Coordinates of C-alpha atoms in Angstrom, one line a residue:
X497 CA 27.6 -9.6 -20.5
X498 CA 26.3 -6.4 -20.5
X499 CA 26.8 -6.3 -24.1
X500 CA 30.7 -7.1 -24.0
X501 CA 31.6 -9.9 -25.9
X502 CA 33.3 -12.7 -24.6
X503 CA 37.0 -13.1 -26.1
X504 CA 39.5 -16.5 -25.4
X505 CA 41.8 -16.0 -22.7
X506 CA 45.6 -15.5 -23.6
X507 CA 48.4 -17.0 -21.9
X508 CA 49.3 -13.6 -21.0
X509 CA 46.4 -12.3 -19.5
X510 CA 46.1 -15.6 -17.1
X511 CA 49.1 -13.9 -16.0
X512 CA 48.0 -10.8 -15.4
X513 CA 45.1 -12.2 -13.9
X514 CA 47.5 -14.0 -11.4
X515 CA 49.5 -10.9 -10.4
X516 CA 46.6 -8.5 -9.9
X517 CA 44.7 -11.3 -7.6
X518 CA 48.4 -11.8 -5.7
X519 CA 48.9 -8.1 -5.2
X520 CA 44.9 -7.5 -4.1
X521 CA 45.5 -10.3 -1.7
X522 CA 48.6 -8.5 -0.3
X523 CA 46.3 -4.9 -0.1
X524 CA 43.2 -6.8 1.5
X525 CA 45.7 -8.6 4.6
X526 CA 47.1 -4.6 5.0
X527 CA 44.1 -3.1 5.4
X528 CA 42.2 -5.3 7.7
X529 CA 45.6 -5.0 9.8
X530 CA 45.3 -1.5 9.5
X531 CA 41.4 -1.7 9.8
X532 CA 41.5 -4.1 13.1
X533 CA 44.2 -1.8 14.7
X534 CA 42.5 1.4 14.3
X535 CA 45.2 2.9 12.1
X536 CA 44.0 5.5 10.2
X537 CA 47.7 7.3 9.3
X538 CA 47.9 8.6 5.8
X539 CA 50.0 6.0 4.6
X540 CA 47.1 3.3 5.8
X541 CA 44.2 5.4 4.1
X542 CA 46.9 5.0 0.8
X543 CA 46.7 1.5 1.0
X544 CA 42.9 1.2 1.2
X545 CA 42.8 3.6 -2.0
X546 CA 45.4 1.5 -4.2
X547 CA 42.7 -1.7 -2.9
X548 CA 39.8 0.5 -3.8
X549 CA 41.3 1.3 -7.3
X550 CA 42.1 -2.2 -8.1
X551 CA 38.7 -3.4 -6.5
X552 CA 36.0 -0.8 -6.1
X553 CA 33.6 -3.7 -4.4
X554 CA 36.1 -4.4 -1.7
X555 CA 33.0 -3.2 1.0
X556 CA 35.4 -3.5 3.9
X557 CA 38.0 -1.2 2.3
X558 CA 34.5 1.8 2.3
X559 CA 33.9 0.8 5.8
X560 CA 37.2 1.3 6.7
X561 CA 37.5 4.9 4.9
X562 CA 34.3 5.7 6.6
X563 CA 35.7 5.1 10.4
X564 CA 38.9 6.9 9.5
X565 CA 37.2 9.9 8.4
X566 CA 34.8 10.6 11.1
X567 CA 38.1 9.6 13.2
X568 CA 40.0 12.4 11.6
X569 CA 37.4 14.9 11.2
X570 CA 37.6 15.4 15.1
X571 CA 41.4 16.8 14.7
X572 CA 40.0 19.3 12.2
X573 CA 38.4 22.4 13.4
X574 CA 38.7 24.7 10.1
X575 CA 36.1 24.7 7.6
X576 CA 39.2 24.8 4.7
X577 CA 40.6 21.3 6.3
X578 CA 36.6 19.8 6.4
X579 CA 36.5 20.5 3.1
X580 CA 39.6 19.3 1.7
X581 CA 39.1 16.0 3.5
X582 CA 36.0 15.6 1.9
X583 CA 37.5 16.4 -1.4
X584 CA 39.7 14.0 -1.1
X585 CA 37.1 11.5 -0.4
X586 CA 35.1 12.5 -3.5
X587 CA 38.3 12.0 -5.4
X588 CA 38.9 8.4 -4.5
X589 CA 34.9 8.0 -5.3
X590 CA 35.5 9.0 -8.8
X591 CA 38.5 7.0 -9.6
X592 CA 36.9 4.4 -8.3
X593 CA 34.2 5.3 -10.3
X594 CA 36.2 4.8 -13.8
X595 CA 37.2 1.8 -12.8
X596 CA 33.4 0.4 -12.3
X597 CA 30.4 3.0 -13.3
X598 CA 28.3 0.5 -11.3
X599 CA 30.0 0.1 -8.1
X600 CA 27.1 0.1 -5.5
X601 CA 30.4 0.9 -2.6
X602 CA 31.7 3.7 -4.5
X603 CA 28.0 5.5 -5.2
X604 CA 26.9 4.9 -1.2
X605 CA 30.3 6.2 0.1
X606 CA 29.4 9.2 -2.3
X607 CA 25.6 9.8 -1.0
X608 CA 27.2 9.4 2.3
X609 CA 29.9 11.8 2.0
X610 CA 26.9 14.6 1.0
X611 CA 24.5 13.5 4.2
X612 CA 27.0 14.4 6.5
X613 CA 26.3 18.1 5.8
X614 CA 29.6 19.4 6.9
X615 CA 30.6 21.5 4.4
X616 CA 28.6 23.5 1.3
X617 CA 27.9 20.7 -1.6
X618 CA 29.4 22.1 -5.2
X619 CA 26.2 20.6 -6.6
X620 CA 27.3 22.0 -10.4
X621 CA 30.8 19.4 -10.3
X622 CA 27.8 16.5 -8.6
X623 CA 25.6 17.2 -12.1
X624 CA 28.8 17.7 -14.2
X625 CA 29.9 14.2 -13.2
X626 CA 26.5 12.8 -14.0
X627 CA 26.7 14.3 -17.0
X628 CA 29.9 12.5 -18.1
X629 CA 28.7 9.2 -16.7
X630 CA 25.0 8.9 -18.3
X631 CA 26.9 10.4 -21.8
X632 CA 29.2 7.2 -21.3
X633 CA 26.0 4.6 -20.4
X634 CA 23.0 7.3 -20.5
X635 CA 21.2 3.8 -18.6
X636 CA 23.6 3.4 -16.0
X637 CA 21.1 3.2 -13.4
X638 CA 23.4 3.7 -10.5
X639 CA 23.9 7.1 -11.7
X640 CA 19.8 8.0 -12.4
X641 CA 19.4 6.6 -8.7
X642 CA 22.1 9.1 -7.8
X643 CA 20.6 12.0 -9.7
X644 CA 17.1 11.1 -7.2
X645 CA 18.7 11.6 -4.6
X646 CA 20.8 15.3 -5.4
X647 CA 17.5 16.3 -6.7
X648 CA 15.7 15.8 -3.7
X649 CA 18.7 16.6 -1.6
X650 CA 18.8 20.2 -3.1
X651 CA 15.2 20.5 -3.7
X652 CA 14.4 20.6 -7.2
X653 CA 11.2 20.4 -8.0
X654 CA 10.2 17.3 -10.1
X655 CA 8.4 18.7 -12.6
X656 CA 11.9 20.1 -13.6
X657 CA 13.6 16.3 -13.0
X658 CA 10.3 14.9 -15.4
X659 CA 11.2 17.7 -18.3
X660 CA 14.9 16.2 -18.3
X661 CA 13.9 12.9 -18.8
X662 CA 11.8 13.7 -21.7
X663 CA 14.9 15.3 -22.7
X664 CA 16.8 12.0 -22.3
X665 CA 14.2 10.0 -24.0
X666 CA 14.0 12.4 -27.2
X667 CA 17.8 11.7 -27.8
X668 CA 17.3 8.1 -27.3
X669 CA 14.0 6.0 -27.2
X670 CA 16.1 3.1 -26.0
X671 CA 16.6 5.0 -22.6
X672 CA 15.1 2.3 -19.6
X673 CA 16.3 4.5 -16.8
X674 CA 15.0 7.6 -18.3
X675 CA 11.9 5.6 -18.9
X676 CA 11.5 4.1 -15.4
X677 CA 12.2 7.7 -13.7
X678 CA 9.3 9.0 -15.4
X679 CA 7.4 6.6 -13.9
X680 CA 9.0 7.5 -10.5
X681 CA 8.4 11.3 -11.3
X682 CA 4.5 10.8 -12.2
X683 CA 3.6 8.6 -9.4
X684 CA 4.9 11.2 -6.7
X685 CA 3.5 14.1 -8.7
X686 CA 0.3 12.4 -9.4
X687 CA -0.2 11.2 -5.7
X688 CA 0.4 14.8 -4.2
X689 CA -2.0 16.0 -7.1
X690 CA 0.6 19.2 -7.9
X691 CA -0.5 21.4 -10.1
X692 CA -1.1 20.3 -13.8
X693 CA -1.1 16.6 -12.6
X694 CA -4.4 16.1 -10.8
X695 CA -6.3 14.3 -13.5
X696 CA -4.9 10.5 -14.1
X697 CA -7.3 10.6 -17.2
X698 CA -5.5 13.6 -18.3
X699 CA -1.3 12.4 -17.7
X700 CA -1.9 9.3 -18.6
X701 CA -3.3 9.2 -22.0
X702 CA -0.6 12.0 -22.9
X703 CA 1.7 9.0 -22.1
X704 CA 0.1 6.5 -23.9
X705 CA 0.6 9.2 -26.9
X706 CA 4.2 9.9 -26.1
X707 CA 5.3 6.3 -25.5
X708 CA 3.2 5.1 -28.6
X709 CA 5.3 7.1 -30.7
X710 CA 8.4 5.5 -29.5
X711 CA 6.9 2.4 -30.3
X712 CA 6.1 3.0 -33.4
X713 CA 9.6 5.0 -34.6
X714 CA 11.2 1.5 -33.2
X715 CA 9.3 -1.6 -32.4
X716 CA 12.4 -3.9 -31.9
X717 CA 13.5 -1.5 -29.0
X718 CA 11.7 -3.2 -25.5
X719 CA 12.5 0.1 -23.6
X720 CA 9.2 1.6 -24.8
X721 CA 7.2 -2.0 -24.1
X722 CA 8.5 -2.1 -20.4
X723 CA 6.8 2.0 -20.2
X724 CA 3.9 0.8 -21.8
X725 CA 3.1 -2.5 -19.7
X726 CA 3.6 0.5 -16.5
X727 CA 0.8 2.7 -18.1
X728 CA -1.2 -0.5 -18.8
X729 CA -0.8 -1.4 -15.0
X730 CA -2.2 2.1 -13.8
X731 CA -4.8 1.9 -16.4
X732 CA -6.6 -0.8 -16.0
X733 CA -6.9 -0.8 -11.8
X734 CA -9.4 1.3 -10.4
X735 CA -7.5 3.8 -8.5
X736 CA -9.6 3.4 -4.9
X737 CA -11.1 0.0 -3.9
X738 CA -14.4 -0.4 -5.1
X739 CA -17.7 -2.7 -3.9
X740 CA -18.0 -4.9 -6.9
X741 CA -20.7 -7.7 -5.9
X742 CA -22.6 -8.2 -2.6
X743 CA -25.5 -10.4 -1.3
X744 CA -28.8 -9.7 -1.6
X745 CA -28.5 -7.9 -4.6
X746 CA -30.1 -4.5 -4.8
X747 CA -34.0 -4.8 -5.0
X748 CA -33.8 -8.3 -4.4
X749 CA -37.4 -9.3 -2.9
X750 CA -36.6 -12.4 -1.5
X751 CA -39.4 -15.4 0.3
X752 CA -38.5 -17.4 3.3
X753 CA -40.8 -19.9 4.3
X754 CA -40.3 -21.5 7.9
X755 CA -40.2 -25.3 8.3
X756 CA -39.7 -27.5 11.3
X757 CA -37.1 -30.7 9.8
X758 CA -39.5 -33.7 9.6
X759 CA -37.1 -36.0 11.2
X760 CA -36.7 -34.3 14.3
X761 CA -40.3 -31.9 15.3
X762 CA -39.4 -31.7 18.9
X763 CA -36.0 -31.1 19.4
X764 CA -35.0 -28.9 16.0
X765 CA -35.4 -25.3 15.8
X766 CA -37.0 -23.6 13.1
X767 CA -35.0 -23.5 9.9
X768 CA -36.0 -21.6 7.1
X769 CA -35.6 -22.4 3.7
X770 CA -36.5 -20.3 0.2
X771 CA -39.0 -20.9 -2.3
X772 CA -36.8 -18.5 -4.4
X773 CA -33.6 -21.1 -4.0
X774 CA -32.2 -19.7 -0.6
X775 CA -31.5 -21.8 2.0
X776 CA -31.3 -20.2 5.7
X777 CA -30.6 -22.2 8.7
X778 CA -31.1 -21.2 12.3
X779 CA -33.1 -18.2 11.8
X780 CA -29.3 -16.3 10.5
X781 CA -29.6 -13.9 7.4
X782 CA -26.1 -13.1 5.9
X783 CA -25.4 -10.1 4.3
X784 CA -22.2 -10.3 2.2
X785 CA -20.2 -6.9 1.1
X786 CA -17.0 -8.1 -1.9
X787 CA -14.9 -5.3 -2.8
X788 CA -12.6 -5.5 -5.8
X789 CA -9.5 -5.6 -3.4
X790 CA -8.7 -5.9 0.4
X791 CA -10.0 -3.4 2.9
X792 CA -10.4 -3.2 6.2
X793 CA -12.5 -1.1 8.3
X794 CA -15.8 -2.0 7.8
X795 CA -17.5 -1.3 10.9
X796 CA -21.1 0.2 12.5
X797 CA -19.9 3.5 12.2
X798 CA -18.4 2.9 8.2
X799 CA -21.4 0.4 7.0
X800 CA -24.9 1.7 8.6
X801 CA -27.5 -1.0 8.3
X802 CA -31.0 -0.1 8.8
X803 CA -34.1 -2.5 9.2
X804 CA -38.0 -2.8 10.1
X805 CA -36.7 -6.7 10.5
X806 CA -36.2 -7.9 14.4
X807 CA -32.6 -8.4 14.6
X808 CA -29.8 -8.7 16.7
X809 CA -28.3 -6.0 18.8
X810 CA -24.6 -7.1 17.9
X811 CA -24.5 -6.2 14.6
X812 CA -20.8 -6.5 13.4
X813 CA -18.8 -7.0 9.8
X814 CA -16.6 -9.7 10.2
X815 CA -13.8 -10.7 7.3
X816 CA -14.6 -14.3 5.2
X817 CA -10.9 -14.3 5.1
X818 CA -8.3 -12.1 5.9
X819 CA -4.8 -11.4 5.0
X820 CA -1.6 -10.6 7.9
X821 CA -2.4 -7.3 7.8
X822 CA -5.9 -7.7 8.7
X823 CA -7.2 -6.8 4.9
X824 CA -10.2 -9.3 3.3
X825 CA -12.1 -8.8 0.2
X826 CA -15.0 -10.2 1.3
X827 CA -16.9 -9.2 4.1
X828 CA -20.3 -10.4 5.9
X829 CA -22.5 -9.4 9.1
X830 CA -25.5 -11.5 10.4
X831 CA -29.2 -10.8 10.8
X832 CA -30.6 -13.1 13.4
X833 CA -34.5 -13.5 12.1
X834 CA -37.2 -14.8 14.5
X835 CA -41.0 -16.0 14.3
X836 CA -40.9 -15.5 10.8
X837 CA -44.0 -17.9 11.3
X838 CA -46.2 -15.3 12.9
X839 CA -45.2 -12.2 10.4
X840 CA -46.4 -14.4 7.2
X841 CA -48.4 -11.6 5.4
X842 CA -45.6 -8.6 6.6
X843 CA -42.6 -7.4 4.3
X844 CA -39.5 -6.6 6.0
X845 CA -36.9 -4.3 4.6
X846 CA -33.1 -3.8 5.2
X847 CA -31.1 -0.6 3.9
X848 CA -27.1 -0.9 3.5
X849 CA -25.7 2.5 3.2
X850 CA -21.5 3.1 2.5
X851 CA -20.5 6.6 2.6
X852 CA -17.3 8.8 1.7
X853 CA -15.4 7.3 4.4
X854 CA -11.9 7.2 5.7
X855 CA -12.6 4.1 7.9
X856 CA -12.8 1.6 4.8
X857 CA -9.0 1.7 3.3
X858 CA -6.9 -0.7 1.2
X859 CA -3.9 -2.4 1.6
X860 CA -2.5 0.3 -0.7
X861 CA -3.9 3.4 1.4
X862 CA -6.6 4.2 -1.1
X863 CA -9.2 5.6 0.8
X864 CA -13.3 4.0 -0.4
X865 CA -15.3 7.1 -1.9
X866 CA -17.8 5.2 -3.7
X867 CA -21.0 5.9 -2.0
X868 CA -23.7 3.8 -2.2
X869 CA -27.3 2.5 -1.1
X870 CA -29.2 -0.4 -1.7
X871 CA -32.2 -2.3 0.2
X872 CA -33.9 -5.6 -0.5
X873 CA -37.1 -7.3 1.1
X874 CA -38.2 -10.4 2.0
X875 CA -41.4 -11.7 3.1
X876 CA -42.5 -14.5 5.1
X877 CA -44.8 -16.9 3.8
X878 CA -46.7 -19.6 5.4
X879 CA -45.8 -23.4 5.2
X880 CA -49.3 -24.0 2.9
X881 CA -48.7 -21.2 0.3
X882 CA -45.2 -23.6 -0.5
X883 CA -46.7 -26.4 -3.8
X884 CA -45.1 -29.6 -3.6
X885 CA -43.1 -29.0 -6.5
X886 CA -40.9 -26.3 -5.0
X887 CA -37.4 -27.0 -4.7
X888 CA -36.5 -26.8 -1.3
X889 CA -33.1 -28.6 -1.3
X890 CA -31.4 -25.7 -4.2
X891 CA -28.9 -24.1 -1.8
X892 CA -26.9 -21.6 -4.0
X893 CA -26.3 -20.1 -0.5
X894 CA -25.4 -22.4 2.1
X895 CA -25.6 -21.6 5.5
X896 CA -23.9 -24.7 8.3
X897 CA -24.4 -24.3 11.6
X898 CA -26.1 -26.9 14.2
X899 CA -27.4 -24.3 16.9
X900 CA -27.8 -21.0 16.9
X901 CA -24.4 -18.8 17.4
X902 CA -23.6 -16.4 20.2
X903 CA -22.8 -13.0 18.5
X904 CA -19.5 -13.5 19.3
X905 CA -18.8 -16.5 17.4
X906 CA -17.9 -16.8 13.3
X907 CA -20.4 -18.6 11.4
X908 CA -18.6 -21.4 9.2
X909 CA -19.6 -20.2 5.4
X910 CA -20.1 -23.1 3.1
X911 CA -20.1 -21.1 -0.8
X912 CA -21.7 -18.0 -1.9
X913 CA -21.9 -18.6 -5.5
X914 CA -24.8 -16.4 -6.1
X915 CA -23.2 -12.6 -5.7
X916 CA -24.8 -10.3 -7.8
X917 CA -22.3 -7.7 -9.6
X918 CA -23.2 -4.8 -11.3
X919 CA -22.3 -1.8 -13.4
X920 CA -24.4 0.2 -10.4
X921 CA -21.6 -0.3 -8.4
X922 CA -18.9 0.5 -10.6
X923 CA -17.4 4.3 -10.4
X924 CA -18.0 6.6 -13.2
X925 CA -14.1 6.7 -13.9
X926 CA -13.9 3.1 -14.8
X927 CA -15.6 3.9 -18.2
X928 CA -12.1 6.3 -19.3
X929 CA -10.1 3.7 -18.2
X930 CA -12.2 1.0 -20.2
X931 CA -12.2 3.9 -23.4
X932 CA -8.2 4.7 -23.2
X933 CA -7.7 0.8 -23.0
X934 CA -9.8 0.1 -26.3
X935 CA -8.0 3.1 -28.5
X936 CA -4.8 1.0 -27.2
X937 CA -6.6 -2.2 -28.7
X938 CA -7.5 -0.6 -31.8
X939 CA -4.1 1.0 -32.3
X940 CA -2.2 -2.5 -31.9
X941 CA -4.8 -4.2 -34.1
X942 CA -3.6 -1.9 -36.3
X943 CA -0.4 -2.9 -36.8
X944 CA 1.1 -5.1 -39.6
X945 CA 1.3 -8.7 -38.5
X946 CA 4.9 -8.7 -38.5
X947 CA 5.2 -11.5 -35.9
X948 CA 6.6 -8.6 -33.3
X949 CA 6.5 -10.7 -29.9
X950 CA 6.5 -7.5 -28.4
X951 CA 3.5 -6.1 -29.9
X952 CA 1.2 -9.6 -29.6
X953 CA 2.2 -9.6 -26.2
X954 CA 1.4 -6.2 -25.4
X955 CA -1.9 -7.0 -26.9
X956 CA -2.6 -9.9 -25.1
X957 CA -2.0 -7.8 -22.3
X958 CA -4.3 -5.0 -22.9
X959 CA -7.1 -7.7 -24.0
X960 CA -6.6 -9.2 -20.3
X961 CA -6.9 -5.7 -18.7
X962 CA -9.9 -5.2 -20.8
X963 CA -11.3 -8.3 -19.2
X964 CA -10.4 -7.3 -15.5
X965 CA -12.4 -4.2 -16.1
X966 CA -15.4 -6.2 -17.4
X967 CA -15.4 -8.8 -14.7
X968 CA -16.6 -6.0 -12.4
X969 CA -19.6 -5.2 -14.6
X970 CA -21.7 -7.4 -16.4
X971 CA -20.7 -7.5 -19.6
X972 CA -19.5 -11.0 -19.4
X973 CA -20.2 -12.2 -22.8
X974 CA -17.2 -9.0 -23.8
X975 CA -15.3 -10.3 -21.2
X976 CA -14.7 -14.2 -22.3
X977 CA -14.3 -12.6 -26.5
X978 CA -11.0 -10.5 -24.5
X979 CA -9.8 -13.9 -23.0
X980 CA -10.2 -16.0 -26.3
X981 CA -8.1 -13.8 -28.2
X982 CA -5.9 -13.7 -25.3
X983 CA -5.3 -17.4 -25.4
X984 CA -4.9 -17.3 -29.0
X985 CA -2.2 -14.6 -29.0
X986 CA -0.4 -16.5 -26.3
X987 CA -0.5 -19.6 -28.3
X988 CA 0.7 -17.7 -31.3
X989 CA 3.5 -16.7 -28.9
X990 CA 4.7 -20.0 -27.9
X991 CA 5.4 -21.3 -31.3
X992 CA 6.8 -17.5 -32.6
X993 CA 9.3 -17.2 -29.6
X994 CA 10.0 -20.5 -27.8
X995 CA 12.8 -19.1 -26.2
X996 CA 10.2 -17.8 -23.6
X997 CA 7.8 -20.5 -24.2
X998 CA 7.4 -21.4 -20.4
X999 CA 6.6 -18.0 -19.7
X1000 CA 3.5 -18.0 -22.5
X1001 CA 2.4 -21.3 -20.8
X1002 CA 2.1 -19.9 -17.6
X1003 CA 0.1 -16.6 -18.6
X1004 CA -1.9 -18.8 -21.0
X1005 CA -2.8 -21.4 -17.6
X1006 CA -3.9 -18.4 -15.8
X1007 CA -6.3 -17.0 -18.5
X1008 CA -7.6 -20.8 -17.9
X1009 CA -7.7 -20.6 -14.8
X1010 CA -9.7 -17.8 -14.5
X1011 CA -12.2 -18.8 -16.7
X1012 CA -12.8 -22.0 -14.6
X1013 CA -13.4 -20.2 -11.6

C-alpha cells in the first residue's frame, strides 16, 4: 500500500507483533486510568507519550494530553513556563510525527497547540519542519493541509503560497498536492478578483498551457490529468447561471382561436386551442423561464412582465420543481386570458424583461447578470377563419386543469416539449470558453495514437464539455458529432483498459442517455 511492497511474515516478527500489541495494551489500561481519574502528574503525561510513540492514532491518548494541558497551564503564570509547556507538546507532535507522517491526531493536536495563541509561534522551525516532511513525501497531504493553515494563520498572501507550488511542481510534475493547492490558491484568488487574477479567460488558459506541458514531458504520470480534468471543470460551466430556453420564444406571433367543447355547450367554459399547434385550456397562458442551473428568486420585482393583454392581478413565478433549498431550473407564471372571442381582429403583446439583479441567485451564489428582453404576440381569431383541416388536437404544450384556478393554486404541467433555445440568450463569454475548449481538442487530436487511456479519456471529456456548451445554443447538429466520438472513445476505452471497464460503461450510458432525452 502506498507503494510499500508487501513481504511474508517471519516467525520472528509475529513475535514482535505480539509484544508490541501486549505492551500497547498495558499503556492504553494506564492511561484511561490515568485519563478517568484526572491525573495529569508528569509521570502519567510519560505514559501517554510512550502510547503516542508506539501508536500516534491512539485519539484518546491526544484527548487526554489536551485536558492535562489546559489543566496545567492554570498553575503557570510566566510566559518562559507557557512556552516550555508548549514546546514540550510540539515535541511529542514530532516524534510522533516520524513515526506516522500521516497521523491526522498528531497534525490536529499541532494546529491546536498554535490556536490557542498563548505564546509567539516560531513560524521559521513550523516551515522548517514542513520542509523536511514534503522533501521525505513532497505529497504528503497532511503536511500541504498544514502549510494552509500557517499560511493563513500568519497571513501570507496567496499569491506568494501559488508561486511555491509552481515551485514544487517544476521539481516534480508528479506532485498531486502541489497540483490540487493550485487549484485551492486560484479559486480564492479568482473569486475575490485580486489583482492580476480578474480575468478567468486570462488564468485559465495560462493553465491549460502550464499543465499541457506536464502532460506532454510525461503522459504516464496521472498527476497532470487530475489538474487538467479541474480546468476542464471551470471551463466548460458558465460562471453565473444563465436563461437558456423559455416559452414563447422571442418574436413568437402566436393564434388562439376560442372554442366551446362540442360535447358539453352549456356547462364548459371557453377553451382555446391553436391553429399554430398550441393547446390552451381555461383561458391560462403560461409563460415558462429554464435557466441552465437552479435559481431562486424570480419574483415581480426580478422578472417585470408587461402587457396590452387583460390579465390577472396576481402575477407570480412559481418553480415546476424545486430542490430542498428552494432552487428550480425551470420556472413559469400564468396569464389568465378572457373574451378572446370579442378581441378577434386585436394583437396583444407581452414584454418579459430580466435585469442585472441580485434577486435571481444560484445554488452556488452566482449572482444572474445576463440581461434580457423579449416580447411575443398573439392574436385572436374567430371560430370561421379556422379550415377544417387544422389540427386542433397537436398539443406540444399541454395545459390540464378542469376549472379555472384561484391565483393561489399550482397549475398541474403536463410536458413542455417545445422550449425554444437560442444563442440570443447565451452570454458573450461562453464563446472563450467554447474557443479554449477546441485548441484543447485540437491539441489531443494531435497526439500519437499510443493507446494512452489517459489522453482518450481526457478527450472524451473535453468532446462532452464541448457538447454541454452546445446544448445551450443551437448548434445541435455540432453537438451529437461531440457525443459520437465520445461514445466511440469510450468504447475504445473498455476494451484498452478493462480494468476500469465498469466505469467506461457508465459514462458511455449517460452520453445515451442524454441523447434520448
Amino acid at each position: 500500500m502506498h507503494g510499500r511492497p508487501r513481504r511474508p511474515d517471519k516467525p520472528e516478527d509475529a513475535a514482535a507483533a505480539e509484544a508490541k500489541a501486549a505492551k500497547l495494551r498495558d499503556l492504553q489500561t494506564q492511561v484511561l486510568r490515568n485519563h478517568h481519574s484526572h491525573t495529569y502528574s508528569k509521570e502519567a503525561l510519560g505514559l501517554s507519550f510512550k502510547l503516542l510513540e508506539l501508536n500516534p492514532e491512539a485519539y484518546t491518548a491526544w484527548n487526554y494530553r489536551k485536558l492535562a494541558f489546559q489543566h496545567n497551564l492554570g498553575e503557570l503564570s510566566e510566559l518562559e513556563a507557557i512556552k516550555s509547556s508548549i514546546d514540550d507538546e510540539l515535541r511529542v507532535v514530532e516524534l510522533a510525527l516520524r513515526q506516522n507522517p500521516k497521523s491526522y491526531g498528531a497534525w490536529y493536536h499541532r494546529k491546536w497547540l498554535l490556536n490557542q495563541k498563548l505564546a509567539p509561534v516560531d513560524f521559521k522551525r513550523e516551515f522548517g519542519l514542513l520542509d523536511k516532511l514534503l522533501k521525505v513525501d513532497a505529497r504528503n497531504f497532511h503536511g500541504w493541509n498544514y502549510r494552509r493553515f500557517l499560511a493563513k494563520f500568519m497571513g501570507v498572501p496567496e499569491e506568494e503560497e501559488l508561486k511555491y507550488t509552481m515551485d514544487k511542481i517544476s521539481d516534480n510534475f508528479s506532485n498531486y498536492s502541489a497540483w490540487h493547492n493550485r487549484s485551492i490558491l486560484l479559486s480564492n484568488l479568482l473569486t475575490q478578483q485580486k489583482k492580476g487574477f480578474e480575468s478567468k479567460q486570462k488564468i485559465f488558459s495560462e493553465e491549460f498551457e502550464l499543465v499541457t506541458q506536464a502532460l506532454f514531458t510525461d503522459p504516464s504520470d496521472q498527476s497532470g490529468w487530475f489538474y487538467h480534468l479541474w480546468l476542464l471543470a471551470q471551463t466548460s460551466s458558465p460562471e453565473n447561471p444563465q436563461l437558456i430556453a423559455l416559452w414563447p420564444s422571442n418574436g413568437a406571433k402566436l393564434s388562439l382561436s376560442s372554442v366551446r367543447e362540442a360535447n358539453d355547450k352549456q356547462n364548459t367554459p371557453f377553451s382555446f386551442s391553436s391553429i399554430c399547434c398550441y393547446s390552451l385550456k381555461e383561458g391560462i397562458l403560461p409563460i415558462v423561464l429554464f435557466f441552465n442551473e437552479p435559481v431562486k428568486g424570480l419574483t415581480p420585482s426580478s422578472v417585470s412582465l408587461n402587457s396590452d393583454l387583460v390579465v390577472g392581478k396576481d402575477i407570480q413565478w412559481r418553480p415546476l420543481s424545486v430542490t430542498n433549498s428552494g432552487h428550480s431550473n425551470c420556472w413559469v407564471t400564468y396569464l389568465e386570458v378572457s373574451n378572446l372571442e370579442y378581441c378577434s381582429s386585436q394583437q396583444f403583446s407581452v414584454e418579459i424583461s430580466i435585469p442585472n439583479t441580485d434577486d435571481i441567485v444560484s445554488r452556488s451564489g452566482s449572482i444572474y447578470n445576463c440581461p434580457v428582453n423579449f416580447t411575443f404576440t398573439f392574436e385572436p381569431n374567430n371560430i370561421d377563419s379556422i379550415t377544417k383541416d387544422t389540427d386542433l388536437i397537436h398539443d406540444p404544450i399541454s395545459w390540464d386543469c378542469s376549472e379555472p384556478l384561484p391565483s393561489h393554486v399550482k397549475p398541474s404541467c403536463i410536458h413542455f416539449d417545445q422550449l425554444k433555445i437560442t444563442n440570443a440568450l447565451i452570454q458573450e463569454e461562453s464563446k472563450w470558453h467554447l474557443e479554449r475548449l477546441s485548441d484543447e481538442l485540437d491539441l489531443f487530436r494531435e497526439l500519437p495514437d499510443d493507446n494512452s487511456k489517459f489522453a482518450k479519456l481526457t478527450l472524451a471529456r473535453l468532446l462532452l464539455a464541448c457538447a454541454a456548451i452546445k446544448s445551450r445554443g443551437s448548434s445541435l447538429i455540432e453537438r451529437r458529432g461531440y457525443c459520437e466520438e465520445a461514445l466511440g472513445l469510450f468504447n475504445d476505452l473498455i476494451c484498452l483498459d478493462p480494468s476500469h471497464k465498469r466505469y467506461y460503461e457508465d459514462e458511455r450510458s449517460l452520453v445515451l442517455m442524454d441523447q434520448v432525452t
